[in-house]
PDB file of C-alpha atoms in Angstrom:
ATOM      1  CA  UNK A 254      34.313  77.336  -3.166  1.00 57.00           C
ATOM      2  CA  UNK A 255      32.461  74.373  -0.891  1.00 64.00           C
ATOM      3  CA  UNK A 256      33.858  71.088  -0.844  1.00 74.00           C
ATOM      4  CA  UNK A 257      32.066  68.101  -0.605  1.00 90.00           C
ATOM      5  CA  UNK A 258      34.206  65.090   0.247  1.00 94.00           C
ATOM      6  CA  UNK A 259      33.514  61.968  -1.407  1.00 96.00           C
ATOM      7  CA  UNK A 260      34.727  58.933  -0.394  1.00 96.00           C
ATOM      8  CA  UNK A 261      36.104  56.241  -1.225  1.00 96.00           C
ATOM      9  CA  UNK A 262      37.406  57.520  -4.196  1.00 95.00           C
ATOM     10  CA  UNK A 263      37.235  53.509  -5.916  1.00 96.00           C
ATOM     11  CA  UNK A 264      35.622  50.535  -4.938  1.00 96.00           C
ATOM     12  CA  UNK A 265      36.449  46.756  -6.311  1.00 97.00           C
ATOM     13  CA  UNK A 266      33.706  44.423  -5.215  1.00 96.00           C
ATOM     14  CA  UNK A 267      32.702  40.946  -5.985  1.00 97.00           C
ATOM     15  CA  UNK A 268      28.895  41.075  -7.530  1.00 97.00           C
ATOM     16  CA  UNK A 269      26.343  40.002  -5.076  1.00 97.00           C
ATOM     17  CA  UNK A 270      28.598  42.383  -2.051  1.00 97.00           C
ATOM     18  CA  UNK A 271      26.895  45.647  -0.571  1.00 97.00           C
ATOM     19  CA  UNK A 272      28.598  48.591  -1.268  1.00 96.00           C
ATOM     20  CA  UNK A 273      28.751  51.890   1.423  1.00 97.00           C
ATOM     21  CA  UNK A 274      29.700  55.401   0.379  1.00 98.00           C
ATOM     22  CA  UNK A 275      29.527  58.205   1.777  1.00 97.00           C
ATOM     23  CA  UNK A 276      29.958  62.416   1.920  1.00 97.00           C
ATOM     24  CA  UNK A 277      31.162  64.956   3.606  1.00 96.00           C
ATOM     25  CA  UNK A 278      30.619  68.648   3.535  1.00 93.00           C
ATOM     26  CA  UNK A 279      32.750  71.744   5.868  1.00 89.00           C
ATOM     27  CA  UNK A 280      28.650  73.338   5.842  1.00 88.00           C
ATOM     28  CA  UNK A 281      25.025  72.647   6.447  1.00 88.00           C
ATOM     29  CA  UNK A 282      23.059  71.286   3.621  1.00 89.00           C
ATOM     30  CA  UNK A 283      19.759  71.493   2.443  1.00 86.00           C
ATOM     31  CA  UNK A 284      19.114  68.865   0.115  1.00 92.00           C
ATOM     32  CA  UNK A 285      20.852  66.195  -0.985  1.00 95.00           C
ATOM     33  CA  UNK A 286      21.270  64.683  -4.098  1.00 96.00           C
ATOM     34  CA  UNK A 287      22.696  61.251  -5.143  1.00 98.00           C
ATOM     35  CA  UNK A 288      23.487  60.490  -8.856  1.00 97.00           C
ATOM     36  CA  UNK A 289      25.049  57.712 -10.780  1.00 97.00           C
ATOM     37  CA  UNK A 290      27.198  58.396 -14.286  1.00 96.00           C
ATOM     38  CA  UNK A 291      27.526  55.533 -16.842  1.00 95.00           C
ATOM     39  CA  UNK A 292      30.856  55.671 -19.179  1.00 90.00           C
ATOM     40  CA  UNK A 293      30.288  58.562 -21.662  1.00 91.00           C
ATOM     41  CA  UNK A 294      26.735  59.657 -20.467  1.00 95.00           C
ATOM     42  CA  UNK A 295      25.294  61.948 -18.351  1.00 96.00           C
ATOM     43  CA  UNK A 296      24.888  61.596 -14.589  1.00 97.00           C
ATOM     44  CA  UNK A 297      20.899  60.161 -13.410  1.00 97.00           C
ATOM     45  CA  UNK A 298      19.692  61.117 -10.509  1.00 97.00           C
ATOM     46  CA  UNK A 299      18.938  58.133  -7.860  1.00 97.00           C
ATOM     47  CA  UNK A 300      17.865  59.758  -4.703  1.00 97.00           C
ATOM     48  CA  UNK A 301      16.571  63.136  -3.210  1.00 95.00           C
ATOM     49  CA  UNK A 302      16.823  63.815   0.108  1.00 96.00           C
ATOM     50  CA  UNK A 303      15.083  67.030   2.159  1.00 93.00           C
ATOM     51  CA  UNK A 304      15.595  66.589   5.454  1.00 94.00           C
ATOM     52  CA  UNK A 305      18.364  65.960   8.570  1.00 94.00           C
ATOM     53  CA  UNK A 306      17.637  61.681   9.533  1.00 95.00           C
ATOM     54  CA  UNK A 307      15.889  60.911   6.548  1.00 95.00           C
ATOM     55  CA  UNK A 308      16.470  57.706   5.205  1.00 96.00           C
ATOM     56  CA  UNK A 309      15.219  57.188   1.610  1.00 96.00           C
ATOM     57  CA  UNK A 310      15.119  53.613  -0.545  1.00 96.00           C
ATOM     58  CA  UNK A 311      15.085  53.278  -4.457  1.00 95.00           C
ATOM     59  CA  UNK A 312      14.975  49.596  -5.212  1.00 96.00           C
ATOM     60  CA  UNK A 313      18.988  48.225  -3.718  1.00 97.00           C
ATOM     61  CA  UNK A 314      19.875  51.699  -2.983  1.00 97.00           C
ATOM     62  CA  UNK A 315      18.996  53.327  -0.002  1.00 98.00           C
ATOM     63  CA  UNK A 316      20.717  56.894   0.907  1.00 98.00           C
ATOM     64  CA  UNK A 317      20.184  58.414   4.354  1.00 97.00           C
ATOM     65  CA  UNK A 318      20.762  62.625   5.117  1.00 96.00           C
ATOM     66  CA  UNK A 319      22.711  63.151   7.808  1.00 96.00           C
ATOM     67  CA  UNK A 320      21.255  64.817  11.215  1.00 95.00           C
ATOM     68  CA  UNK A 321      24.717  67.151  11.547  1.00 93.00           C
ATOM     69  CA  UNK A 322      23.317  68.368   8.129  1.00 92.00           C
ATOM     70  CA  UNK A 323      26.617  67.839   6.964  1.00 93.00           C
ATOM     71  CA  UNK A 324      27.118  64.445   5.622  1.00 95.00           C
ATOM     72  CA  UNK A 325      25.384  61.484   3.367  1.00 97.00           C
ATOM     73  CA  UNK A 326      25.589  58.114   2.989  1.00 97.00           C
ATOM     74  CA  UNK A 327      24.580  55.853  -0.043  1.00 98.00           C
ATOM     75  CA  UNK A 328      24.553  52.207   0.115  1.00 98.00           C
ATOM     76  CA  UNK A 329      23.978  49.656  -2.447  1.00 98.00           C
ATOM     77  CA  UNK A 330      22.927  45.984  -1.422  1.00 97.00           C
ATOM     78  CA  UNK A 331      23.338  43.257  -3.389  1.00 97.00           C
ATOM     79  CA  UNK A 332      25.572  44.623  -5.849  1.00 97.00           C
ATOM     80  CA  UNK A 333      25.435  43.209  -9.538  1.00 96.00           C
ATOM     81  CA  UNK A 334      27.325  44.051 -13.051  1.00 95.00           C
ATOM     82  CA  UNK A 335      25.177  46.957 -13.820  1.00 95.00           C
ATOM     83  CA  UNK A 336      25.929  49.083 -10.885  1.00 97.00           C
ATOM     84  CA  UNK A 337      29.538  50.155 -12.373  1.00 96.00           C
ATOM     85  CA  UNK A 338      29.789  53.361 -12.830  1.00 96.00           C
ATOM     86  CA  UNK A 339      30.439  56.431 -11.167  1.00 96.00           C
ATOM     87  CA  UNK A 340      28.431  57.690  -8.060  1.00 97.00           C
ATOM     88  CA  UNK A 341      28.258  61.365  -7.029  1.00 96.00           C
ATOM     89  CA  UNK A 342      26.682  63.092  -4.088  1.00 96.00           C
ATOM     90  CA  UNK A 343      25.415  66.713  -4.503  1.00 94.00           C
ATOM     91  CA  UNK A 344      23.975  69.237  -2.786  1.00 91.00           C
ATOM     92  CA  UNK A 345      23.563  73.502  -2.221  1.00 84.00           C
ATOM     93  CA  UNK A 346      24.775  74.577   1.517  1.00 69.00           C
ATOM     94  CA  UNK A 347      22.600  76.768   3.332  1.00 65.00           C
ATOM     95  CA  UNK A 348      23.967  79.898   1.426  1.00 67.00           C
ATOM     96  CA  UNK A 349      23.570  78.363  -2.362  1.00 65.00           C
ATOM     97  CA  UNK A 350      21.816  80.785  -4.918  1.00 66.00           C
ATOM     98  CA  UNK A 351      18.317  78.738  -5.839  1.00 61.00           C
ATOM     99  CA  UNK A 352      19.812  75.891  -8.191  1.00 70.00           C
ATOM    100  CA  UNK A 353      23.405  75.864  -7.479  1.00 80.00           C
ATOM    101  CA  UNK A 354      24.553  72.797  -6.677  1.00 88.00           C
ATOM    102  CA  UNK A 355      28.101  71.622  -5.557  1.00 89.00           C
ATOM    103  CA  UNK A 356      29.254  68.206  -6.582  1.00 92.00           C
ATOM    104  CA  UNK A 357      31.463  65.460  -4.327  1.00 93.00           C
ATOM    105  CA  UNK A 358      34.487  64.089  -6.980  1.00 93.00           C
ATOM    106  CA  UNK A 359      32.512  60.526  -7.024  1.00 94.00           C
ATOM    107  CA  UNK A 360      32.615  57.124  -6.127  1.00 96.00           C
ATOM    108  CA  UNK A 361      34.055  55.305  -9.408  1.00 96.00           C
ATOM    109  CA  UNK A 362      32.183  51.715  -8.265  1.00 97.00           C
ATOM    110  CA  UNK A 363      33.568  48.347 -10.351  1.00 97.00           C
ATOM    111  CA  UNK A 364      31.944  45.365  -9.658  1.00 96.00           C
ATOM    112  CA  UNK A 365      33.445  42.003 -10.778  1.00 92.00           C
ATOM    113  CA  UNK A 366      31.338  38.846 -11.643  1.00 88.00           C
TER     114      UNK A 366
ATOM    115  CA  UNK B 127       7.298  63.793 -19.422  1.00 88.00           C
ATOM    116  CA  UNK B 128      10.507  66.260 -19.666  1.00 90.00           C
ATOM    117  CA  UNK B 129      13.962  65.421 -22.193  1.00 94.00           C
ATOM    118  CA  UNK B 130      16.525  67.460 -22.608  1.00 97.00           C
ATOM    119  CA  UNK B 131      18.781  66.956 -26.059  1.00 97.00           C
ATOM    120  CA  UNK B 132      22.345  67.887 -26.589  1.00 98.00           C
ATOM    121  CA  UNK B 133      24.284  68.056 -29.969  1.00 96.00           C
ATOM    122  CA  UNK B 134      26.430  66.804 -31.287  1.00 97.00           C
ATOM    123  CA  UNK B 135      26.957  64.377 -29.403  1.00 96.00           C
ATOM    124  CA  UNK B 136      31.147  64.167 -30.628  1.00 97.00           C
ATOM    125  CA  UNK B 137      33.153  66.995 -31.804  1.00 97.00           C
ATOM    126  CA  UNK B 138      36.318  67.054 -32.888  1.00 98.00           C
ATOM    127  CA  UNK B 139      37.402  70.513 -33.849  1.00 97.00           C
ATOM    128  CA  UNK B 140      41.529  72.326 -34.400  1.00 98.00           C
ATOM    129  CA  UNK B 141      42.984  74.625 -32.307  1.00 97.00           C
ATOM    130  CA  UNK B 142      41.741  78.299 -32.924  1.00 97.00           C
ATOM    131  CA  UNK B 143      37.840  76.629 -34.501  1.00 97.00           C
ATOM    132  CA  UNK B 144      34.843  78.144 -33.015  1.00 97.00           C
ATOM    133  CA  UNK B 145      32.575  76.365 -31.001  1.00 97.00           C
ATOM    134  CA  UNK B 146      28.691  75.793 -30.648  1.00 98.00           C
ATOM    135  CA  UNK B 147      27.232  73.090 -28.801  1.00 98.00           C
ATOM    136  CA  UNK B 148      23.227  72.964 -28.377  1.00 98.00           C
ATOM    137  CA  UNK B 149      20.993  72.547 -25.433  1.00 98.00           C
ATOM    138  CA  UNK B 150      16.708  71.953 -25.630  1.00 98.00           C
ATOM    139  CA  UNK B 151      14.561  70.802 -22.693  1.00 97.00           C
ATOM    140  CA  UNK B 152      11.160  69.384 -24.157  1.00 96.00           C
ATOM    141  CA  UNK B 153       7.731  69.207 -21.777  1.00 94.00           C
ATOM    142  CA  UNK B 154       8.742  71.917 -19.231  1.00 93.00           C
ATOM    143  CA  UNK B 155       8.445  76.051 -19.153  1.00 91.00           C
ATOM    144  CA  UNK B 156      11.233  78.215 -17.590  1.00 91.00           C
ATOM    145  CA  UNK B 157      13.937  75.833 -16.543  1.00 93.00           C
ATOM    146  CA  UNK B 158      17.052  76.747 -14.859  1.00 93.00           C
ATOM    147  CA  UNK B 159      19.589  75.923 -17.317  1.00 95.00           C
ATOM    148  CA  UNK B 160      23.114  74.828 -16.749  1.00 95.00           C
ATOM    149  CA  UNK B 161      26.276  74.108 -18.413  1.00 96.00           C
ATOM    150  CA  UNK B 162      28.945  72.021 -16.667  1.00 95.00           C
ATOM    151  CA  UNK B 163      32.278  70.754 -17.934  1.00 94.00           C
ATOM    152  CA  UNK B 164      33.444  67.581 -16.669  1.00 93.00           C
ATOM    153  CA  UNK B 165      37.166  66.511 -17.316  1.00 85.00           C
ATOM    154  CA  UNK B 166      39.215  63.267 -17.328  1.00 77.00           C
ATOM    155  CA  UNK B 167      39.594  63.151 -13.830  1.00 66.00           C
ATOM    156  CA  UNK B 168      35.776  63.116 -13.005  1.00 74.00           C
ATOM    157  CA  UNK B 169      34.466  65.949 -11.435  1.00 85.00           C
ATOM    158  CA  UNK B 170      31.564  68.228 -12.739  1.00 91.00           C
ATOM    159  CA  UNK B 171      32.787  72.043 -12.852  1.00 90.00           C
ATOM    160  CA  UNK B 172      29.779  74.272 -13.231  1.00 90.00           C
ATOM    161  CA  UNK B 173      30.359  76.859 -16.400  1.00 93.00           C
ATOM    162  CA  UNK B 174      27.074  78.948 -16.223  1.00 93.00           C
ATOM    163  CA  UNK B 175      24.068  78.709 -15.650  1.00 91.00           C
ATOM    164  CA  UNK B 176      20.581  80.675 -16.629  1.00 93.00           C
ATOM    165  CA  UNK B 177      17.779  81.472 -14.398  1.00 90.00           C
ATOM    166  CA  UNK B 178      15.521  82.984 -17.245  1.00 90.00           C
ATOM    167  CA  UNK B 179      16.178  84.361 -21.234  1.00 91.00           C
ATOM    168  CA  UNK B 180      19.118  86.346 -21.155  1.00 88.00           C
ATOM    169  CA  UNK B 181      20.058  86.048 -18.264  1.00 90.00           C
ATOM    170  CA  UNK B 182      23.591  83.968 -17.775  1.00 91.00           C
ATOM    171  CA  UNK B 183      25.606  83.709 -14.709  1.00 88.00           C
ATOM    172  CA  UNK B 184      29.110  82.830 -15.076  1.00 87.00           C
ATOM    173  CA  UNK B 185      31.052  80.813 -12.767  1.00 83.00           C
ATOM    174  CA  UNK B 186      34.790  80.440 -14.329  1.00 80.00           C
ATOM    175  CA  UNK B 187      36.095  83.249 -16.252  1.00 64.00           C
ATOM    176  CA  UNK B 188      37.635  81.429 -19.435  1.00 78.00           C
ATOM    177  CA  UNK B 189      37.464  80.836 -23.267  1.00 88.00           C
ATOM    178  CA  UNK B 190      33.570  80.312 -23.380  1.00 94.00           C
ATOM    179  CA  UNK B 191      30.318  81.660 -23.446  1.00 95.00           C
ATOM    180  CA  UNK B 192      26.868  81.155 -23.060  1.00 96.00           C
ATOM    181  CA  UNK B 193      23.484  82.242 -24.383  1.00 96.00           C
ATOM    182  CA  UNK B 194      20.082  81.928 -23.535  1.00 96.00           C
ATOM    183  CA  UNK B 195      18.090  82.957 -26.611  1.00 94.00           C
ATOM    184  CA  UNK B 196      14.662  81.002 -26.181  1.00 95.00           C
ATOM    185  CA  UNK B 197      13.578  79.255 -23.042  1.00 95.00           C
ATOM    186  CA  UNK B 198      14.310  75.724 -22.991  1.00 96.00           C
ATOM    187  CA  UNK B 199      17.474  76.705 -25.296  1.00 97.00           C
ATOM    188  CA  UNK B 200      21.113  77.213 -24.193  1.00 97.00           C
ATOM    189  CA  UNK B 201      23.775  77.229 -26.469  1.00 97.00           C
ATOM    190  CA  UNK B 202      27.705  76.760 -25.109  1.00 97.00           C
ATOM    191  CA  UNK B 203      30.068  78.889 -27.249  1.00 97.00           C
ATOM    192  CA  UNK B 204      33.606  79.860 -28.152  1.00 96.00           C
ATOM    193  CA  UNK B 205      35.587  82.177 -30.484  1.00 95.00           C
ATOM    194  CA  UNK B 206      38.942  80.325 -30.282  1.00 96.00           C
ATOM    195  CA  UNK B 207      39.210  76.671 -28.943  1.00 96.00           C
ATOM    196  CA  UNK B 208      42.129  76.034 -26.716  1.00 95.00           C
ATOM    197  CA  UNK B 209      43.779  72.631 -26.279  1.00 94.00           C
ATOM    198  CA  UNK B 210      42.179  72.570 -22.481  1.00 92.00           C
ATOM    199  CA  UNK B 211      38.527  72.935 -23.341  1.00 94.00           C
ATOM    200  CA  UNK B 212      39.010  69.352 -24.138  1.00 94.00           C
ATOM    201  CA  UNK B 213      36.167  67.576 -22.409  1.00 95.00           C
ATOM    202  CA  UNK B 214      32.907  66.368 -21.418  1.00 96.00           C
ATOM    203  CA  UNK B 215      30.345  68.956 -21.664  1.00 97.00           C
ATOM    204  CA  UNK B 216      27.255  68.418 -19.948  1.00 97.00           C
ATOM    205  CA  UNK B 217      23.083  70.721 -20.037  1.00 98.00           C
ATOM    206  CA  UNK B 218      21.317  70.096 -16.803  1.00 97.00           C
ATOM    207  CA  UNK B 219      18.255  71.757 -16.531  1.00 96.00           C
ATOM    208  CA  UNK B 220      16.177  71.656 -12.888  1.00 93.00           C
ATOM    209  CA  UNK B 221      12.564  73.527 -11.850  1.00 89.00           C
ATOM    210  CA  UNK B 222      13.049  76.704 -10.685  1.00 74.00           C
ATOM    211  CA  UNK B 223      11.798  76.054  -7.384  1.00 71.00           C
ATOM    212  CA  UNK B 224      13.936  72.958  -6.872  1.00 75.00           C
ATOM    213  CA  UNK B 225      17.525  71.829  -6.536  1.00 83.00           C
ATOM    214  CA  UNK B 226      17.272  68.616  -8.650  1.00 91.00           C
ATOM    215  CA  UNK B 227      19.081  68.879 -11.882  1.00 94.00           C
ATOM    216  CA  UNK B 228      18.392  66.667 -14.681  1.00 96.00           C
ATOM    217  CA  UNK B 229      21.399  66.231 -17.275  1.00 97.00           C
ATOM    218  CA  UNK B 230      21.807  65.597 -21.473  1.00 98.00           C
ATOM    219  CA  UNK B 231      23.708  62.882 -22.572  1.00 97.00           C
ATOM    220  CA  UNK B 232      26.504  65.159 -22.866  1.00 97.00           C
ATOM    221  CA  UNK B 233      29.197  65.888 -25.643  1.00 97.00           C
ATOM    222  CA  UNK B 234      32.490  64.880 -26.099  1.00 96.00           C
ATOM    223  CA  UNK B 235      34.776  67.749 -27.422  1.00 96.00           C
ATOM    224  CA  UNK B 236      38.002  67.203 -28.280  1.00 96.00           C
ATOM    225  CA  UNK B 237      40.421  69.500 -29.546  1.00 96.00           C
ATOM    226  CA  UNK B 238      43.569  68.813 -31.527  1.00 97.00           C
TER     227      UNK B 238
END
């Protein structure tokens, strides 16, 4: 099945640092999706993305789609307590049945005060 | 505003128990429905997912099965629980003409 490569796998930062993550996918995408996953819920979604360059904010996060198609980046600025968790990108490649989304293995962020 | 609800929210069940774990979306008409399993090590593995009543796609042949038997219900089911369905189960549900899913607070099953 597609692979979406997700990396780094952890992150140890000291709170106040900006954070960088990124994915990486062997197809073209058409959406992108980044969420975040708190310890024993279920993942939220942050950002959407639609199209190739686009550069989207949401409060410290901003997430930009790739213009290969293929890759994502998600940074976090000004990183505080609350941002552990874990981050995931997703997405469907160019082939994906409506709704079928493949998921990178995440991010798992911890942030030290 | 949409919800979705899962329960029960822990389960703890013996080797060879059935299963039955509950999905409802509130304030939205024919969702996709999904049902994703996420283990220990973090990633989300997608189980099934329905496009309409009745209708169930599955991705992973195994010990479970889904159903579909109202709109904005989908129930996650097994005969005989193995050891390995041990997890995290997760309901996403997403518009039909979008890829943005939307998950439950999930369940934590764990079998002894």
């Amino acid at each position: 099945g597609q692979q979406l490569n997700q990396s780094p796998q952890s992150m140890f930062i000291q709170e106040g640092e900006d954070v960088s993550m990124n994915c990486t996918s062997s197809s073209i995408f058409n959406t992108w999706l980044w969420y975040k996953q708190d310890p024993g819920e279920g993942p939220v979604l942050l950002i959407a993305l639609y199209k190739a360059g686009e550069l989207t904010s949401n409060g410290r996060l901003t997430a930009q789609f790739g213009i290969t198609r293929k890759d994502s980046f998600l940074n976090i600025s000004a990183s505080i307590p609350s941002d552990v968790g874990i981050y995931f990108c997703a997405g469907p490649n160019r082939g994906s049945t409506l709704g079928r989304l493949y998921f990178g293995r995440g991010t798992q962020l911890t942030v030290w005060p | 505003s949409q919800t979705i609800h899962q329960w029960p929210a822990t389960l703890v069940q013996p080797v060879g128990s059935p299963l039955s774990l509950e999905c409802t979306v509130e304030g939205t008409s024919n969702p996709n429905l999904y049902w994703y399993r996420q283990a220990a090590g973090r990633g989300l593995q997608l189980l099934f997912y329905s496009v309409g009543i009745g209708q169930i796609s599955s991705e992973v042949p195994q010990n479970l099965s889904a159903s579909r038997p109202q709109d904005r219900q989908f129930i996650l089911s097994s005969k005989k629980l193995l050891l390995s369905d041990s997890g995290f189960y997760l309901c996403a549900w997403s518009p039909g003409e979008f890829y943005e899913q939307y998950f439950g607070p999930g369940t934590r099953l764990t079998v002894t």
